[in-house]
Tab-separated table of C-alpha atoms and ligand atoms in Angstrom:
chain	number	residue	atom	x	y	z
Y	1	MET	CA	-4.076	-12.097	23.244
Y	2	LYS	CA	-6.169	-10.548	20.512
Y	3	ASN	CA	-7.669	-12.832	17.904
Y	4	ILE	CA	-6.886	-11.191	14.569
Y	5	LEU	CA	-8.131	-13.836	12.127
Y	6	GLN	CA	-10.983	-16.254	12.650
Y	7	VAL	CA	-11.865	-18.810	9.995
Y	8	ASN	CA	-15.100	-20.782	10.362
Y	9	GLN	CA	-16.036	-23.727	8.133
Y	10	VAL	CA	-14.503	-22.247	5.005
Y	11	GLY	CA	-14.873	-24.162	1.757
Y	12	LYS	CA	-14.041	-23.300	-1.848
Y	13	THR	CA	-15.338	-25.064	-4.938
Y	14	PHE	CA	-14.186	-24.346	-8.484
Y	15	GLY	CA	-15.815	-25.219	-11.773
Y	16	PRO	CA	-19.321	-25.496	-13.246
Y	17	LYS	CA	-22.052	-27.458	-11.433
Y	18	ASN	CA	-21.552	-30.637	-13.446
Y	19	ASN	CA	-17.789	-30.640	-12.949
Y	20	GLN	CA	-16.965	-29.225	-9.549
Y	21	PHE	CA	-13.652	-29.408	-7.767
Y	22	LYS	CA	-13.395	-28.887	-4.024
Y	23	ALA	CA	-10.178	-26.990	-3.452
Y	24	LEU	CA	-10.900	-26.269	0.250
Y	25	SER	CA	-13.168	-27.923	2.781
Y	26	ASN	CA	-13.835	-27.649	6.514
Y	27	ILE	CA	-11.202	-25.032	7.182
Y	28	ASN	CA	-11.338	-23.816	10.776
Y	29	PHE	CA	-8.635	-21.974	12.657
Y	30	THR	CA	-7.721	-18.779	14.457
Y	31	VAL	CA	-4.642	-16.587	14.364
Y	32	ASN	CA	-3.672	-14.336	17.253
Y	33	GLU	CA	-2.121	-10.921	16.923
Y	34	GLY	CA	1.652	-11.166	16.541
Y	35	GLU	CA	1.761	-14.722	15.209
Y	36	PHE	CA	4.064	-15.749	12.375
Y	37	ILE	CA	2.292	-18.674	10.805
Y	38	GLY	CA	3.350	-20.838	7.888
Y	39	ILE	CA	1.094	-22.845	5.592
Y	40	MET	CA	2.750	-25.877	4.037
Y	41	GLY	CA	1.656	-28.828	1.963
Y	42	PRO	CA	2.270	-30.501	-1.377
Y	43	SER	CA	1.488	-28.839	-4.681
Y	44	GLY	CA	-2.243	-28.716	-5.289
Y	45	ALA	CA	-3.054	-28.994	-1.561
Y	46	GLY	CA	-4.931	-25.685	-1.651
Y	47	LYS	CA	-2.376	-23.353	-0.035
Y	48	SER	CA	-2.684	-20.496	-2.524
Y	49	THR	CA	-6.451	-20.870	-2.686
Y	50	LEU	CA	-6.588	-20.592	1.106
Y	51	LEU	CA	-4.349	-17.535	1.147
Y	52	ASN	CA	-6.383	-15.880	-1.636
Y	53	VAL	CA	-9.625	-16.499	0.213
Y	54	LEU	CA	-8.290	-15.308	3.584
Y	55	SER	CA	-6.724	-12.230	2.043
Y	56	THR	CA	-10.021	-11.295	0.310
Y	57	ILE	CA	-8.546	-11.651	-3.193
Y	58	ASP	CA	-11.031	-14.485	-3.785
Y	59	SER	CA	-14.259	-15.301	-1.946
Y	60	PRO	CA	-15.058	-18.620	-0.275
Y	61	THR	CA	-17.985	-20.749	-1.429
Y	62	THR	CA	-18.984	-21.414	2.186
Y	63	GLY	CA	-18.005	-20.224	5.642
Y	64	GLU	CA	-17.038	-17.057	7.452
Y	65	ILE	CA	-13.787	-15.135	7.762
Y	66	PHE	CA	-13.297	-12.451	10.400
Y	67	ILE	CA	-10.283	-10.174	10.233
Y	68	ASP	CA	-9.952	-7.786	13.147
Y	69	ASP	CA	-13.568	-8.672	14.086
Y	70	GLU	CA	-14.961	-7.745	10.664
Y	71	ASN	CA	-16.655	-10.339	8.484
Y	72	VAL	CA	-14.846	-9.879	5.178
Y	73	VAL	CA	-16.978	-12.440	3.323
Y	74	GLN	CA	-20.031	-10.223	3.517
Y	75	MET	CA	-18.252	-6.981	2.776
Y	76	ARG	CA	-19.213	-5.081	-0.364
Y	77	GLU	CA	-16.501	-4.458	-2.950
Y	78	LYS	CA	-15.961	-0.777	-2.205
Y	79	LYS	CA	-15.620	-1.293	1.528
Y	80	LEU	CA	-13.508	-4.364	0.882
Y	81	ALA	CA	-11.094	-2.381	-1.290
Y	82	ASN	CA	-10.587	0.096	1.561
Y	83	PHE	CA	-10.289	-2.687	4.094
Y	84	ARG	CA	-7.672	-4.438	1.969
Y	85	ARG	CA	-5.684	-1.228	1.598
Y	86	ASN	CA	-5.798	-0.260	5.269
Y	87	LYS	CA	-5.716	-3.571	7.068
Y	88	LEU	CA	-3.866	-6.046	4.860
Y	89	GLY	CA	-0.348	-6.261	3.488
Y	90	PHE	CA	0.707	-8.467	0.592
Y	91	ILE	CA	3.995	-10.006	-0.481
Y	92	PHE	CA	3.921	-12.137	-3.631
Y	93	GLN	CA	6.485	-14.453	-5.187
Y	94	ASP	CA	6.903	-12.162	-8.196
Y	95	TYR	CA	7.141	-8.943	-6.111
Y	96	ASN	CA	4.302	-7.051	-7.862
Y	97	LEU	CA	6.154	-3.740	-7.754
Y	98	LEU	CA	5.151	-0.980	-10.158
Y	99	ASP	CA	7.935	-0.740	-12.738
Y	100	THR	CA	7.425	2.941	-13.501
Y	101	LEU	CA	7.856	3.970	-9.856
Y	102	THR	CA	11.051	4.096	-7.811
Y	103	VAL	CA	11.528	1.965	-4.713
Y	104	LYS	CA	10.547	4.900	-2.532
Y	105	GLU	CA	7.462	5.691	-4.632
Y	106	ASN	CA	6.360	2.056	-4.497
Y	107	ILE	CA	6.483	2.201	-0.692
Y	108	VAL	CA	4.813	5.609	-0.501
Y	109	LEU	CA	1.936	4.623	-2.794
Y	110	PRO	CA	-0.297	2.758	-0.298
Y	111	LEU	CA	0.054	5.608	2.204
Y	112	ALA	CA	-0.699	8.260	-0.412
Y	113	LEU	CA	-3.763	6.282	-1.522
Y	114	ALA	CA	-4.908	6.103	2.093
Y	115	GLY	CA	-4.582	9.897	2.385
Y	116	VAL	CA	-1.858	9.874	5.041
Y	117	PRO	CA	-0.360	13.382	5.486
Y	118	ALA	CA	2.983	13.992	3.739
Y	119	ALA	CA	5.005	14.538	6.930
Y	120	GLU	CA	3.810	11.265	8.385
Y	121	ILE	CA	4.458	9.445	5.112
Y	122	ASP	CA	8.042	10.636	5.305
Y	123	THR	CA	8.522	9.406	8.869
Y	124	ARG	CA	6.972	6.018	8.221
Y	125	VAL	CA	8.808	5.401	4.967
Y	126	LYS	CA	12.161	6.275	6.578
Y	127	LYS	CA	11.454	3.909	9.441
Y	128	VAL	CA	10.674	0.883	7.262
Y	129	ALA	CA	13.545	1.691	4.909
Y	130	SER	CA	16.051	1.569	7.734
Y	131	LYS	CA	14.521	-1.615	9.145
Y	132	LEU	CA	14.722	-3.347	5.781
Y	133	ASN	CA	18.019	-1.840	4.747
Y	134	ILE	CA	16.864	-0.363	1.433
Y	135	TYR	CA	17.936	3.253	1.821
Y	136	GLU	CA	20.681	3.004	-0.772
Y	137	ILE	CA	18.247	1.867	-3.480
Y	138	PHE	CA	15.524	4.376	-2.634
Y	139	HIS	CA	15.705	6.221	-5.940
Y	140	GLN	CA	16.237	3.227	-8.183
Y	141	PHE	CA	13.606	1.552	-10.310
Y	142	PRO	CA	12.666	-2.119	-9.900
Y	143	TYR	CA	14.587	-3.140	-13.060
Y	144	GLN	CA	17.783	-1.706	-11.526
Y	145	ILE	CA	17.757	-3.804	-8.337
Y	146	SER	CA	18.190	-7.474	-7.410
Y	147	GLY	CA	15.411	-9.947	-6.608
Y	148	GLY	CA	16.266	-9.803	-2.914
Y	149	GLN	CA	16.096	-6.005	-2.943
Y	150	LYS	CA	12.783	-6.132	-4.807
Y	151	GLN	CA	11.320	-8.448	-2.216
Y	152	ARG	CA	12.588	-6.284	0.662
Y	153	THR	CA	10.905	-3.346	-1.096
Y	154	ALA	CA	7.699	-5.388	-1.340
Y	155	ALA	CA	8.008	-6.211	2.374
Y	156	ALA	CA	8.473	-2.504	3.159
Y	157	ARG	CA	5.399	-1.654	1.099
Y	158	ALA	CA	3.423	-4.364	2.908
Y	159	ILE	CA	4.415	-3.192	6.378
Y	160	VAL	CA	4.306	0.584	5.938
Y	161	THR	CA	0.537	0.842	6.478
Y	162	ASN	CA	0.794	-1.074	9.798
Y	163	PRO	CA	-1.606	-3.755	8.541
Y	164	SER	CA	-3.460	-6.164	10.822
Y	165	VAL	CA	-2.152	-9.105	8.798
Y	166	ILE	CA	0.555	-9.547	6.170
Y	167	PHE	CA	-0.088	-12.319	3.650
Y	168	ALA	CA	2.950	-13.720	1.870
Y	169	ASP	CA	2.613	-16.282	-0.929
Y	170	GLU	CA	5.911	-18.102	-1.551
Y	171	PRO	CA	7.854	-14.867	-0.926
Y	172	THR	CA	11.215	-16.616	-1.298
Y	173	GLY	CA	10.188	-18.636	-4.356
Y	174	ALA	CA	12.137	-16.513	-6.841
Y	175	LEU	CA	15.142	-15.722	-4.605
Y	176	ASP	CA	18.590	-17.286	-4.289
Y	177	SER	CA	19.254	-18.895	-0.917
Y	178	LYS	CA	21.164	-15.949	0.590
Y	179	SER	CA	18.466	-13.412	-0.412
Y	180	ALA	CA	15.789	-15.820	0.785
Y	181	ALA	CA	17.443	-16.106	4.209
Y	182	ASP	CA	17.797	-12.302	4.415
Y	183	LEU	CA	14.132	-11.803	3.591
Y	184	LEU	CA	12.997	-14.434	6.094
Y	185	LYS	CA	15.122	-12.801	8.808
Y	186	SER	CA	13.504	-9.468	7.907
Y	187	LEU	CA	10.032	-10.973	8.234
Y	188	GLN	CA	11.032	-12.545	11.542
Y	189	MET	CA	12.350	-9.182	12.743
Y	190	LEU	CA	9.151	-7.374	11.668
Y	191	ASN	CA	7.172	-10.024	13.507
Y	192	SER	CA	9.158	-9.765	16.731
Y	193	THR	CA	9.817	-6.009	16.874
Y	194	GLN	CA	6.633	-4.631	15.298
Y	195	LYS	CA	4.361	-7.481	16.429
Y	196	SER	CA	3.281	-7.831	12.796
Y	197	THR	CA	0.992	-10.788	12.216
Y	198	ILE	CA	2.306	-12.707	9.218
Y	199	MET	CA	0.815	-15.623	7.322
Y	200	MET	CA	3.173	-17.180	4.808
Y	201	VAL	CA	2.542	-19.928	2.283
Y	202	THR	CA	5.651	-21.901	1.429
Y	203	HIS	CA	6.595	-25.330	0.140
Y	204	ASP	CA	10.068	-24.881	1.614
Y	205	ALA	CA	10.762	-26.429	5.041
Y	206	TYR	CA	13.662	-24.045	5.707
Y	207	ALA	CA	11.452	-20.997	5.058
Y	208	ALA	CA	8.742	-22.500	7.281
Y	209	SER	CA	11.260	-22.934	10.126
Y	210	PHE	CA	11.282	-19.117	10.533
Y	211	CYS	CA	7.615	-19.268	11.591
Y	212	LYS	CA	6.373	-19.845	15.119
Y	213	ARG	CA	3.581	-22.162	13.969
Y	214	VAL	CA	3.269	-24.241	10.823
Y	215	VAL	CA	-0.025	-25.652	9.600
Y	216	PHE	CA	0.019	-28.427	7.029
Y	217	MET	CA	-2.588	-28.878	4.320
Y	218	LYS	CA	-3.519	-31.928	2.324
Y	219	ASP	CA	-6.262	-32.302	-0.286
Y	220	GLY	CA	-7.868	-28.997	0.622
Y	221	GLU	CA	-8.011	-29.653	4.357
Y	222	LEU	CA	-5.870	-28.699	7.323
Y	223	SER	CA	-3.999	-31.567	8.926
Y	224	THR	CA	-1.043	-31.468	11.309
Y	225	GLU	CA	0.070	-28.337	13.106
Y	226	LEU	CA	3.511	-27.722	14.627
Y	227	HIS	CA	4.688	-25.063	17.094
Y	228	ILE	CA	8.289	-24.027	17.526
Y	229	GLY	CA	7.791	-23.773	21.307
Y	230	GLU	CA	11.070	-23.685	23.204
Y	231	GLN	CA	13.109	-25.593	20.636
Y	232	SER	CA	15.766	-24.054	18.382
Y	233	GLN	CA	14.999	-23.102	14.791
Y	234	LYS	CA	17.290	-25.934	13.685
Y	235	ASP	CA	15.281	-28.518	15.624
Y	236	PHE	CA	12.032	-27.001	14.345
Y	237	PHE	CA	13.375	-27.329	10.788
Y	238	GLN	CA	14.042	-31.041	11.421
Y	239	GLU	CA	10.566	-31.496	12.842
Y	240	ILE	CA	9.023	-29.815	9.773
Y	241	LEU	CA	11.164	-31.951	7.453
Y	242	GLY	CA	9.803	-35.046	9.198
Y	243	ILE	CA	6.251	-34.075	8.285
Y	244	VAL	CA	7.213	-33.032	4.750
Y	245	SER	CA	8.815	-36.413	4.088
Y	246	ALA	CA	5.778	-38.178	5.544
Y	247	TYR	CA	3.753	-36.350	2.890
Y	248	GLY	CA	5.976	-37.694	0.147
Y	249	GLY	CA	8.806	-35.174	0.256
Y	250	GLU	CA	9.219	-31.831	-1.383
Y	251	GLU	CA	11.410	-33.316	-4.109
Y	252	ASN	CA	8.192	-34.712	-5.563
Y	253	ASP	CA	6.481	-31.391	-5.205
Y	254	THR	CA	7.054	-30.316	-8.766
Y	255	ILE	CA	3.622	-30.188	-10.357
M	301	ADP	P1	-1.238	-25.077	-3.854
M	301	ADP	O1	-1.078	-23.610	-3.651
M	301	ADP	O2	-1.208	-25.861	-2.568
M	301	ADP	O3	-0.286	-25.658	-4.848
M	301	ADP	P2	-3.713	-24.320	-5.121
M	301	ADP	O4	-4.461	-23.625	-4.059
M	301	ADP	O5	-3.026	-23.514	-6.149
M	301	ADP	O6	-2.698	-25.353	-4.444
M	301	ADP	O7	-4.699	-25.305	-5.866
M	301	ADP	C1	-5.512	-26.273	-5.184
M	301	ADP	C2	-6.349	-27.011	-6.205
M	301	ADP	O8	-7.361	-26.140	-6.711
M	301	ADP	C3	-5.556	-27.497	-7.393
M	301	ADP	O9	-6.046	-28.776	-7.767
M	301	ADP	C4	-5.864	-26.493	-8.474
M	301	ADP	O10	-5.811	-27.065	-9.751
M	301	ADP	C5	-7.274	-26.049	-8.121
M	301	ADP	N1	-7.526	-24.648	-8.522
M	301	ADP	C6	-6.902	-23.553	-8.033
M	301	ADP	N2	-7.379	-22.431	-8.603
M	301	ADP	C7	-8.337	-22.828	-9.484
M	301	ADP	C8	-9.223	-22.138	-10.386
M	301	ADP	N3	-9.208	-20.805	-10.500
M	301	ADP	N4	-10.054	-22.898	-11.139
M	301	ADP	C9	-10.074	-24.246	-11.019
M	301	ADP	N5	-9.298	-24.954	-10.180
M	301	ADP	C10	-8.430	-24.257	-9.423
């Protein structure tokens, strides 16, 4: 199986020299093509920092990150911008859709920016729209649709470029439970049918139970790792809950 993400000795320090804070240390792991991996851990554990560093939004203080065999840490900004656009997909908690564009235009945008020919744009956009069930809202603007629809639009925009990895930071954080479940099923479907590699940060054990592998973080380091293996999603959920409560429970995760 192809190794799509390789993380070697990554560390991230914030703050001036006399007052430094180590948000990440000794991060090492690999992700294979087609994995659906969750990152969990209490508030302040470093989940978002890790996702930002892996997704090239922020740079690590130490270490190497290879995505699709390219070292993104050393990449210059211009090349990195292209790399980000062509190889990475993003889904954020607050959707990040452009308010002045329709749903369809939001999905078309990354393809247009990448110079994909119009006929192919049409084919690809239709395909993701039917997969994510957003045809009926194609010509609406973000303010006219629900949170769940916005996030499905964001998922369509993330997937339409066929990225090597999709990074999702608390994608269900602003959704009601039904919309959250719908979105997670969509991500699961994109992972199984399109072999999309997805890395999702979540503090929610139920959301994490949709992943095939869940990595836990504590104090800026990776700790336990769970695999769904042959067990049911329900049993995996229970297993994840066991670790979450050992960490002090998500009820306390309010900072
Ligand atoms: P999580 O996503 O697990 O809640 P974060 O990655 O947001 O954790 O934060 C990890 C730690 O790094 C926290 O203590 C946070 O205050 C700190 N941190 C994050 N971003 C910055 C920043 N830009 N400047 C200083 N400290 C930061």
